[in-house]
Coordinates of C-alpha atoms in Angstrom, one line a residue:
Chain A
X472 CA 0.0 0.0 0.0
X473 CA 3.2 1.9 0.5
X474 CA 3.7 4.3 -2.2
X475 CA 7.9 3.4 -2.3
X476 CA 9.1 -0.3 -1.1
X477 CA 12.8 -0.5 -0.2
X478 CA 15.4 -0.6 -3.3
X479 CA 13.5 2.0 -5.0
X480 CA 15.7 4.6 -6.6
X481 CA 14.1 8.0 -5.5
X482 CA 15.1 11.4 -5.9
X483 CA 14.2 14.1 -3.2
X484 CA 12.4 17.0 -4.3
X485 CA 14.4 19.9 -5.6
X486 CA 12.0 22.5 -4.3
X487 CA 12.4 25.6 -1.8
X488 CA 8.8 26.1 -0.4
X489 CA 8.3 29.0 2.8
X490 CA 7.9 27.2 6.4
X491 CA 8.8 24.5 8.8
X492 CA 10.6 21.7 6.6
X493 CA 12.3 19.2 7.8
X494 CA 14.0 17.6 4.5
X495 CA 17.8 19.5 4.3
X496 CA 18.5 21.5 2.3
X497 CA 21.7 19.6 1.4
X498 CA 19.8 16.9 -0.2
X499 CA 16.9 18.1 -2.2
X500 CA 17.9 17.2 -5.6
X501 CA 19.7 14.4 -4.8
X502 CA 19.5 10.7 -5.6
X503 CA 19.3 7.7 -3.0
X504 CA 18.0 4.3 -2.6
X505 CA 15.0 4.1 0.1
X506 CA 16.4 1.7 3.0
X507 CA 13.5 0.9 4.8
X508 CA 9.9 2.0 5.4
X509 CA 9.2 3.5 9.1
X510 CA 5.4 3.2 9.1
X511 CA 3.0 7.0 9.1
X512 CA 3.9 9.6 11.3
X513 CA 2.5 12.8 11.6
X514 CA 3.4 15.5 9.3
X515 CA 6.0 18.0 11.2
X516 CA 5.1 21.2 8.2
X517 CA 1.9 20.9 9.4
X518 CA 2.2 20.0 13.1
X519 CA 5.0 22.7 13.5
X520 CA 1.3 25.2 13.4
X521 CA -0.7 23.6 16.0
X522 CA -2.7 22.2 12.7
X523 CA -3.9 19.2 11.8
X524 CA -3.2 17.1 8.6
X525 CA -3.1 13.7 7.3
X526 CA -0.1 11.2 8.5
X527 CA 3.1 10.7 5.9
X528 CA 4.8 7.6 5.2
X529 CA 8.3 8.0 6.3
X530 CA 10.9 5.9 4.5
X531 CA 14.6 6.5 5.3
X532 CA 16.8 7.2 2.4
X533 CA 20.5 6.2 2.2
X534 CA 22.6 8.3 -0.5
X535 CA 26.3 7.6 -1.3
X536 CA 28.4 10.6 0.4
X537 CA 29.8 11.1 -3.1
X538 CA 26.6 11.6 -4.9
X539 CA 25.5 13.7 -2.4
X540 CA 28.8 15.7 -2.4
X541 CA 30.9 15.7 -5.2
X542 CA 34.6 16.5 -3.9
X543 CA 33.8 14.4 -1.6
X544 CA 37.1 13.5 0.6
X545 CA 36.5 9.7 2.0
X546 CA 36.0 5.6 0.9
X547 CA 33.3 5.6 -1.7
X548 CA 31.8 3.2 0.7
X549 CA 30.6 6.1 2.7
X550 CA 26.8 6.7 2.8
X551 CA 24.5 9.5 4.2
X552 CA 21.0 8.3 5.2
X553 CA 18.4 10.9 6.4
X554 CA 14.6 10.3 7.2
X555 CA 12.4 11.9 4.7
X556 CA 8.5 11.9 4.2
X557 CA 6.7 10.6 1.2
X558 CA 5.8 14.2 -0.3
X559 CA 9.6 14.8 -0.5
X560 CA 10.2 11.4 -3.1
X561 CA 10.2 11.1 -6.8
X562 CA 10.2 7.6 -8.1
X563 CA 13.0 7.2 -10.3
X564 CA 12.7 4.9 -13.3
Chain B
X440 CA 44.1 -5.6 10.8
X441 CA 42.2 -4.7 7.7
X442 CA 38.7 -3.8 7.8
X443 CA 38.8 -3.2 11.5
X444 CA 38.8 0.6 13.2
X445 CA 42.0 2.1 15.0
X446 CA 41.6 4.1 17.5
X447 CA 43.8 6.6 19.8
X448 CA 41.6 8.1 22.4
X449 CA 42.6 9.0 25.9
X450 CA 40.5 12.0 26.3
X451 CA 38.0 10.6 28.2
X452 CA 34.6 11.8 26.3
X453 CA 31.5 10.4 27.8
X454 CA 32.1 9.9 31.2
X455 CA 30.7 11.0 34.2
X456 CA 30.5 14.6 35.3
X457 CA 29.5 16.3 38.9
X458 CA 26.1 17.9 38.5
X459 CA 25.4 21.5 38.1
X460 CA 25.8 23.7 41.3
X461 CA 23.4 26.8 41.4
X462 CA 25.0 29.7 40.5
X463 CA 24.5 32.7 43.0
X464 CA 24.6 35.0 40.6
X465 CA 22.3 36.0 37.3
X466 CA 24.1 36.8 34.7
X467 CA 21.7 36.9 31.5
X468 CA 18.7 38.8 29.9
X469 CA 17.6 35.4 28.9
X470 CA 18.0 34.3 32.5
X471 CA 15.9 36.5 33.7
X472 CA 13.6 36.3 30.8
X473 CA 13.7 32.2 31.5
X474 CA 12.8 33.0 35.3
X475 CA 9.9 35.8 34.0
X476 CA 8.0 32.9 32.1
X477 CA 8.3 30.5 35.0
X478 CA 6.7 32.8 37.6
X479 CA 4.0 34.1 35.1
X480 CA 3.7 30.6 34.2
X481 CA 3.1 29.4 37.6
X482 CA 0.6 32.1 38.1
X483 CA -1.6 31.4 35.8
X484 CA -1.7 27.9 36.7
X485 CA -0.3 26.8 33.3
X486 CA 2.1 24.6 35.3
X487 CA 3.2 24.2 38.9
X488 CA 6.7 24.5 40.6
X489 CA 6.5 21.1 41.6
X490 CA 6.0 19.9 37.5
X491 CA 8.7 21.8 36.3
X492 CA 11.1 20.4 39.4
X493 CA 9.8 16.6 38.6
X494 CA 10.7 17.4 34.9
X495 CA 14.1 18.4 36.0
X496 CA 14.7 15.0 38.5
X497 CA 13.3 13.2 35.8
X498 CA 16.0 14.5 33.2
X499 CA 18.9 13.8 35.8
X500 CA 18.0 10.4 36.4
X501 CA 18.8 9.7 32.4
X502 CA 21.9 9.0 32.0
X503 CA 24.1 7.1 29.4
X504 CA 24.3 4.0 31.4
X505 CA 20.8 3.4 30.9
X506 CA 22.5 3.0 27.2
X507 CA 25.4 1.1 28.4
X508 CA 22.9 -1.6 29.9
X509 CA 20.8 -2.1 26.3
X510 CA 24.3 -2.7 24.5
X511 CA 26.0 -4.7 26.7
X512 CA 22.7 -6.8 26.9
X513 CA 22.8 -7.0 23.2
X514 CA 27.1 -8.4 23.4
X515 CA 25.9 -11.6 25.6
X516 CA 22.8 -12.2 24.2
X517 CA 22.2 -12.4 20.5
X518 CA 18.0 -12.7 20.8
X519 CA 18.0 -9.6 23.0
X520 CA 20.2 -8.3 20.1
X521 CA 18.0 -9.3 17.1
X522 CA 15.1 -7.8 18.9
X523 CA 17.0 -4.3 19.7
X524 CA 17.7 -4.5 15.7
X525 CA 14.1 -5.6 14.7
X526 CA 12.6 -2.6 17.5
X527 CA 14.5 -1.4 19.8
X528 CA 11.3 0.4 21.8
X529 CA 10.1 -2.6 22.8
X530 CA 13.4 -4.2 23.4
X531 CA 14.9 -1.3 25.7
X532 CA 11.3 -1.2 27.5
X533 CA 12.6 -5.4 28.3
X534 CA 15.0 -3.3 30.6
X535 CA 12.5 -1.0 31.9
X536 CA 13.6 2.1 30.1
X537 CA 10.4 4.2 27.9
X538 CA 10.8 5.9 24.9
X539 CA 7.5 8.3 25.8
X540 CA 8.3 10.5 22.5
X541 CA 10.2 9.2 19.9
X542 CA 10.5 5.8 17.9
X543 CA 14.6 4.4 18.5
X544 CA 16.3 2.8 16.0
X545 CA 19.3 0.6 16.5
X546 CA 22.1 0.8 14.0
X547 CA 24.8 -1.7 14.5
X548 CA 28.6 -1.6 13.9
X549 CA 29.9 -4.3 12.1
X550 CA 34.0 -5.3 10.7
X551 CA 32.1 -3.6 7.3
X552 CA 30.4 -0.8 8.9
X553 CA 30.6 1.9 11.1
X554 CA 27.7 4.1 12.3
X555 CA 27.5 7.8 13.6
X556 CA 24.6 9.8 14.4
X557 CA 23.1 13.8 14.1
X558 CA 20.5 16.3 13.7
X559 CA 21.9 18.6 11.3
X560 CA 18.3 20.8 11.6
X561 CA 18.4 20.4 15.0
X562 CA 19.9 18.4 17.9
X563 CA 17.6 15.1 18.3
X564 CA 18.8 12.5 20.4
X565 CA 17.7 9.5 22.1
X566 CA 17.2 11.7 25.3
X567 CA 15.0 8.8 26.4
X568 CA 17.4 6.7 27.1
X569 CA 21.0 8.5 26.7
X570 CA 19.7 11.7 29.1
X571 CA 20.4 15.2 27.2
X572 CA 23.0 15.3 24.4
X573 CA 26.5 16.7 25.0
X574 CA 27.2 20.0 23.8
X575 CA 29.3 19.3 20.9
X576 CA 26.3 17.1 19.6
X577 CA 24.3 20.5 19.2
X578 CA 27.3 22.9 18.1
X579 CA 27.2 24.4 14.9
X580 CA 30.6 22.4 14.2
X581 CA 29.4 19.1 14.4
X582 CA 25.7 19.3 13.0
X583 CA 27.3 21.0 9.6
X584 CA 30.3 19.1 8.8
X585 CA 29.6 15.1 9.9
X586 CA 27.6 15.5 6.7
X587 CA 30.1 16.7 4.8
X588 CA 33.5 15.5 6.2
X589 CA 32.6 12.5 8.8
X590 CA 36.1 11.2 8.9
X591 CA 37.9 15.0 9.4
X592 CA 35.8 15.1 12.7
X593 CA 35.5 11.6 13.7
X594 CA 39.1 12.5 13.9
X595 CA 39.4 14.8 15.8
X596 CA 37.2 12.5 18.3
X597 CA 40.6 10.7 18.0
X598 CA 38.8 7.9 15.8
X599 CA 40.4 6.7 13.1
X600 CA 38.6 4.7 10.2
X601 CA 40.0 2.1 7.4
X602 CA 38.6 3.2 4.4
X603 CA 37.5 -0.5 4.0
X604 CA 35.1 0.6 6.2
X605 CA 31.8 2.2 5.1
X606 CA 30.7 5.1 7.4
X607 CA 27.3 5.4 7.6
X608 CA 26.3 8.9 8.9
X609 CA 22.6 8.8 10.2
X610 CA 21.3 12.3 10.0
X611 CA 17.8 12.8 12.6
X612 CA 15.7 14.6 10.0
X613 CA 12.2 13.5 11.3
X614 CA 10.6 11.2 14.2
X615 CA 13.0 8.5 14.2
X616 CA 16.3 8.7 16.6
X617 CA 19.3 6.4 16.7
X618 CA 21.3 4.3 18.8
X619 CA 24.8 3.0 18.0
X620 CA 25.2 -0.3 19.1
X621 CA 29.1 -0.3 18.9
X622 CA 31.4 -3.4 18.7
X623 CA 32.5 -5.5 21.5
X624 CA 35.7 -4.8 22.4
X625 CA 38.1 -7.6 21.9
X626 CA 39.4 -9.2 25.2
X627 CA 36.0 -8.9 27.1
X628 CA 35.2 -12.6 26.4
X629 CA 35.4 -13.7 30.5
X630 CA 33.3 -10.1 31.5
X631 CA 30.0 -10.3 32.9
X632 CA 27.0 -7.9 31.8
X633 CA 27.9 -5.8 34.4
X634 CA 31.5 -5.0 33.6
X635 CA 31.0 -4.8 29.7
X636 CA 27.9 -2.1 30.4
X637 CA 31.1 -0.4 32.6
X638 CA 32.9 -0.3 29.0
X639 CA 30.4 1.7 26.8
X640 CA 30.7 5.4 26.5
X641 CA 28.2 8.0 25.5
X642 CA 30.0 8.6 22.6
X643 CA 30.5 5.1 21.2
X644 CA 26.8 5.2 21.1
X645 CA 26.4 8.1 19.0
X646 CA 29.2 6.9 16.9
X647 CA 31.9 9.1 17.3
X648 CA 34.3 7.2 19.2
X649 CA 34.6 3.1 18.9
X650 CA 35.3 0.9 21.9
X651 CA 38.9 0.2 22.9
X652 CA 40.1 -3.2 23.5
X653 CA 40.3 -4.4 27.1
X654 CA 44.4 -5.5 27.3
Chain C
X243 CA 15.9 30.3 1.2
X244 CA 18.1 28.8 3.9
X245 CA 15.7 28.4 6.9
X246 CA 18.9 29.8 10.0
X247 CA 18.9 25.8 11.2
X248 CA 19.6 24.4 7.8
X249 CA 23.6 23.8 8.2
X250 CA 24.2 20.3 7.6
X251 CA 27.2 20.7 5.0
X252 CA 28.3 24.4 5.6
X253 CA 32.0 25.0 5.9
X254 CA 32.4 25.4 9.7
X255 CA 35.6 25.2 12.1
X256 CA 36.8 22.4 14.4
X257 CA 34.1 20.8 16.5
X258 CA 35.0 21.5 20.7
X259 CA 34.6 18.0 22.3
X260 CA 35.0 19.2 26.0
X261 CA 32.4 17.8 27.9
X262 CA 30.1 21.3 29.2
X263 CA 27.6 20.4 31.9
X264 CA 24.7 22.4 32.0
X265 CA 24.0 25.1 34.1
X266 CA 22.0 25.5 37.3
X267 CA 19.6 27.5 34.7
X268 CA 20.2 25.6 31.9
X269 CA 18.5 22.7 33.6
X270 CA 15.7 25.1 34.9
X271 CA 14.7 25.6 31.4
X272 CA 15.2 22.5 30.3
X273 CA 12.2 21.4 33.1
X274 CA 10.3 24.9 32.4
X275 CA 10.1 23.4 28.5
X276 CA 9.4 19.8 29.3
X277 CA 6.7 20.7 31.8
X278 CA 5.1 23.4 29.5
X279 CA 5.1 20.5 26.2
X280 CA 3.5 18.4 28.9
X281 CA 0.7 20.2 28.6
X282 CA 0.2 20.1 25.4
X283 CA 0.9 24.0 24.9
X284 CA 4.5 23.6 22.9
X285 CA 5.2 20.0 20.9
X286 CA 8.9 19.2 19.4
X287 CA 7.9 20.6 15.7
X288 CA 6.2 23.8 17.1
X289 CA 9.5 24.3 19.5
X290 CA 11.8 24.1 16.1
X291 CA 9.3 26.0 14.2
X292 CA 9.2 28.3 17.0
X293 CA 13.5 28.5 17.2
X294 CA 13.3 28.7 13.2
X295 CA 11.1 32.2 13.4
X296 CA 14.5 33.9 15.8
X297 CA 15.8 34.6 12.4
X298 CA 19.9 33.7 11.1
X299 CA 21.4 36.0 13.5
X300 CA 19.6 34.8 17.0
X301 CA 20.6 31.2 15.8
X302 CA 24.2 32.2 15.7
X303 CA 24.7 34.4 18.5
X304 CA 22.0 33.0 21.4
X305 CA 23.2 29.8 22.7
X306 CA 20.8 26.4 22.4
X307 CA 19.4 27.5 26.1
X308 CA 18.8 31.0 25.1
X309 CA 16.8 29.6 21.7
X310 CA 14.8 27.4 23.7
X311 CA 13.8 30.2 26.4
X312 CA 13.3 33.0 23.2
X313 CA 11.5 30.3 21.2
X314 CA 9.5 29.4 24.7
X315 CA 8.6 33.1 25.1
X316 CA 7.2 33.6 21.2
X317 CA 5.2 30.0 21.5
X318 CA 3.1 31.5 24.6
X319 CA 2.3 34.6 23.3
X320 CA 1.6 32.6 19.2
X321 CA -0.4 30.7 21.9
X322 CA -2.5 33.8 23.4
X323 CA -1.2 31.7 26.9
X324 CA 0.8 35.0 27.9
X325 CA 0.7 38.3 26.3
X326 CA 4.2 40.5 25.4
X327 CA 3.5 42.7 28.0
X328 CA 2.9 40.6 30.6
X329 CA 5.9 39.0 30.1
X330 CA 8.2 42.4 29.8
X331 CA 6.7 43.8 32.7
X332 CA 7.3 40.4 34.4
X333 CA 11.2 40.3 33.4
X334 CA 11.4 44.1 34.6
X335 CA 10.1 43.3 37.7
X336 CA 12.0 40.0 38.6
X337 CA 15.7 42.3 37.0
X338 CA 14.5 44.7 40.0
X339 CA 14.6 42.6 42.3
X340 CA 17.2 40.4 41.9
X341 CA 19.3 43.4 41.7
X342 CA 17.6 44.7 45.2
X343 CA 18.7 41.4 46.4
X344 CA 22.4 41.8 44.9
X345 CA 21.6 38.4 42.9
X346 CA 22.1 40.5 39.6
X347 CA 25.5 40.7 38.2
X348 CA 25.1 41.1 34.4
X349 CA 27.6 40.3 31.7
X350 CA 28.7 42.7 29.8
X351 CA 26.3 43.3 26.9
X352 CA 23.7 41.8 28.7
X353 CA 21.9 45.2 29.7
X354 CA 21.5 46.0 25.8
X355 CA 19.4 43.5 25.6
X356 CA 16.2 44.3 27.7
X357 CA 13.4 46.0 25.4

């Protein structure tokens, strides 16, 4: 029923809406592989207002340091993995 | 030994530290502005003295070694360890300890991997169980560049990490919050619970130090 | 674009690893905020929100404690829980007497700061 299922290729949303986000900025735009599904939480850009709004599937996201940085200085084993909600994912082919 | 972490590290990170003594003195507009919204507070019956002082008994009691008790549970007994992996709430609440606000998430180190842990929006932590983070875990330094350059300031943590290794930096973006569970030191085979619980630092549990081994 | 608490990646000096233990009002807070979320008048998410809306400069000069308490302040007044008046006549009152008491011994630059 998920929307994403891990191994799916995603990229984060490149977008740079006003308000209370909690996807880095460091990362929209970029590329990564979802890891594993967390289950629906609430939805912190709405929650951060004392509103109410429907719960997000939360997936978390594991990117390779080097795709995420490209001078990166390390092993190309290194990854970054950040927990972002489903409004922030684009299915990659 | 390929594959496996070096460490120097005799700085002593993560230990135990004599409690705050009240200052005599104020010092601070926010002080004062902190005190302001506690009285008004008070009087208007939002909360009572007593709360805020149970809050604050209730924060001291957290300390690391409620950690240090969940890993070195998870060294001598590999179901307790498979269900700190599979969810760690439940397992940690097998110990008596209650996540009341945040879902934990064990991340284990393994001869292939090594795990560390931030909140580069903000400073989550697994208060929960670890008590309040240490202030380089909310400085500026450390939330920007563990992102950026992990093994620059695992470093300067005086961790060292083969390249063979793959670092895995866990960045607290949302409701989730993380617990390293580090490697057992070699030479701990004849150790009960007890002493190996003695052996885990604070900061092998967020990741920035790993365990050294017992001569 | 930025939002202030955005840094994960920005070029930033060496990180200090010596071990700070809170202060004696540090910890105050740290209940005042726990106690005043208990009630359902400040979650996690409006707390950040709240520290977000200090603006770039207040996240680089206050320090986390002094975020929380400025964030703490805003969220009860967003809240209609305490108004801005109350709450500067309430600091003026409690700077008066601590310094009739001889509790008050302000750093320097501190005094700029009172509205």
């Amino acid at each position: 029923m998920t929307q994403f299922a891990p191994g799916d290729l995603v990229r984060i949303r490149d977008d740079y809406p006003p308000g209370h986000i909690r996807t880095p900025i460091y990362l929209r735009g970029k590329e990564g592989v979802v890891e594993r599904y967390f289950g629906a939480f609430g939805n912190p850009e709405v929650l951060a207002y004392n509103l109410k709004g429907p719960k997000k599937d939360l997936y978390k996201i594991r990117f390779r340091a080097a795709d995420v940085w490209p001078d990166y200085q390390g092993s190309p084993k290194d990854v970054i993995e950040a927990d972002i909600y489903e409004h922030w994912l684009e299915k990659l082919a | 030994m390929s594959g496996d972490h070096h460490h120097h590290h005799d700085h002593g990170h993560g230990h135990a530290h004599s409690p705050p003594q009240p200052d005599d003195k104020v010092h601070s507009y926010y002080q004062i502005l902190s005190i302001a919204l506690k009285e008004l507070l008070i009087e208007k019956n939002v909360v009572t003295a007593a709360e805020v002082r149970r809050f604050i008994e209730a924060r001291d009691s957290i300390t690391p070694a409620n950690g240090a008790r969940v890993i070195a549970r998870a060294w001598v007994d590999p179901a307790f360890r498979a269900r700190l992996l599979e969810d760690a709430n439940k397992a940690v609440g097998e110990l008596g300890f209650e996540m009341t606000t945040a879902r934990l998430v064990a991340v284990e180190n393994t001869q292939e991997a090594h795990n560390v842990v931030v909140c580069t929006l903000c400073s989550c932590y697994p208060r929960d169980l670890l008590g309040l983070p240490p202030a380089w875990y909310k400085s500026r330094a450390y939330r920007a560049r563990i992102v950026r350059e992990p093994r620059a300031v695992l470093q300067e943590f005086g961790t060292e990490l083969s390249d063979d290794v793959a670092l895995h930096v866990h960045d607290s973006t949302a409701d989730i919050r993380f617990l390293v569970l580090p490697r057992r030191p070699a030479g701990t085979q004849h150790m009960s619970e007890a002493e190996l619980a003695a052996l885990v630092t604070r900061d092998s549990m967020i990741g920035v130090t790993v365990l050294d081994q017992v001569a | 674009m930025r939002s202030p608490q955005d840094i994960g990646g920005l070029p930033e000096g060496p990180v200090d690893t010596s071990e700070h233990s809170l202060t004696f009002w540090e910890k105050q807070a740290d209940g005042l905020r726990a106690a005043v979320g208990a009630k359902g008048l400040m979650s996690s998410h409006e707390s950040r929100r709240a520290i977000e809306s200090l603006g770039h400069d207040a996240m680089e000069r206050l320090t986390y404690y002094e975020r929380w308490t400025a964030a703490l302040s805003r969220q009860m007044v967003d809240r209609g829980v305490l108004t801005q008046d109350e709450i500067d006549a309430k600091v003026a009152q409690v700077r008066q007497r601590l310094h009739d008491s001889g509790e008050l011994e302000l750093a320097p630059g501190e005094a700029e700061k009172f509205a």
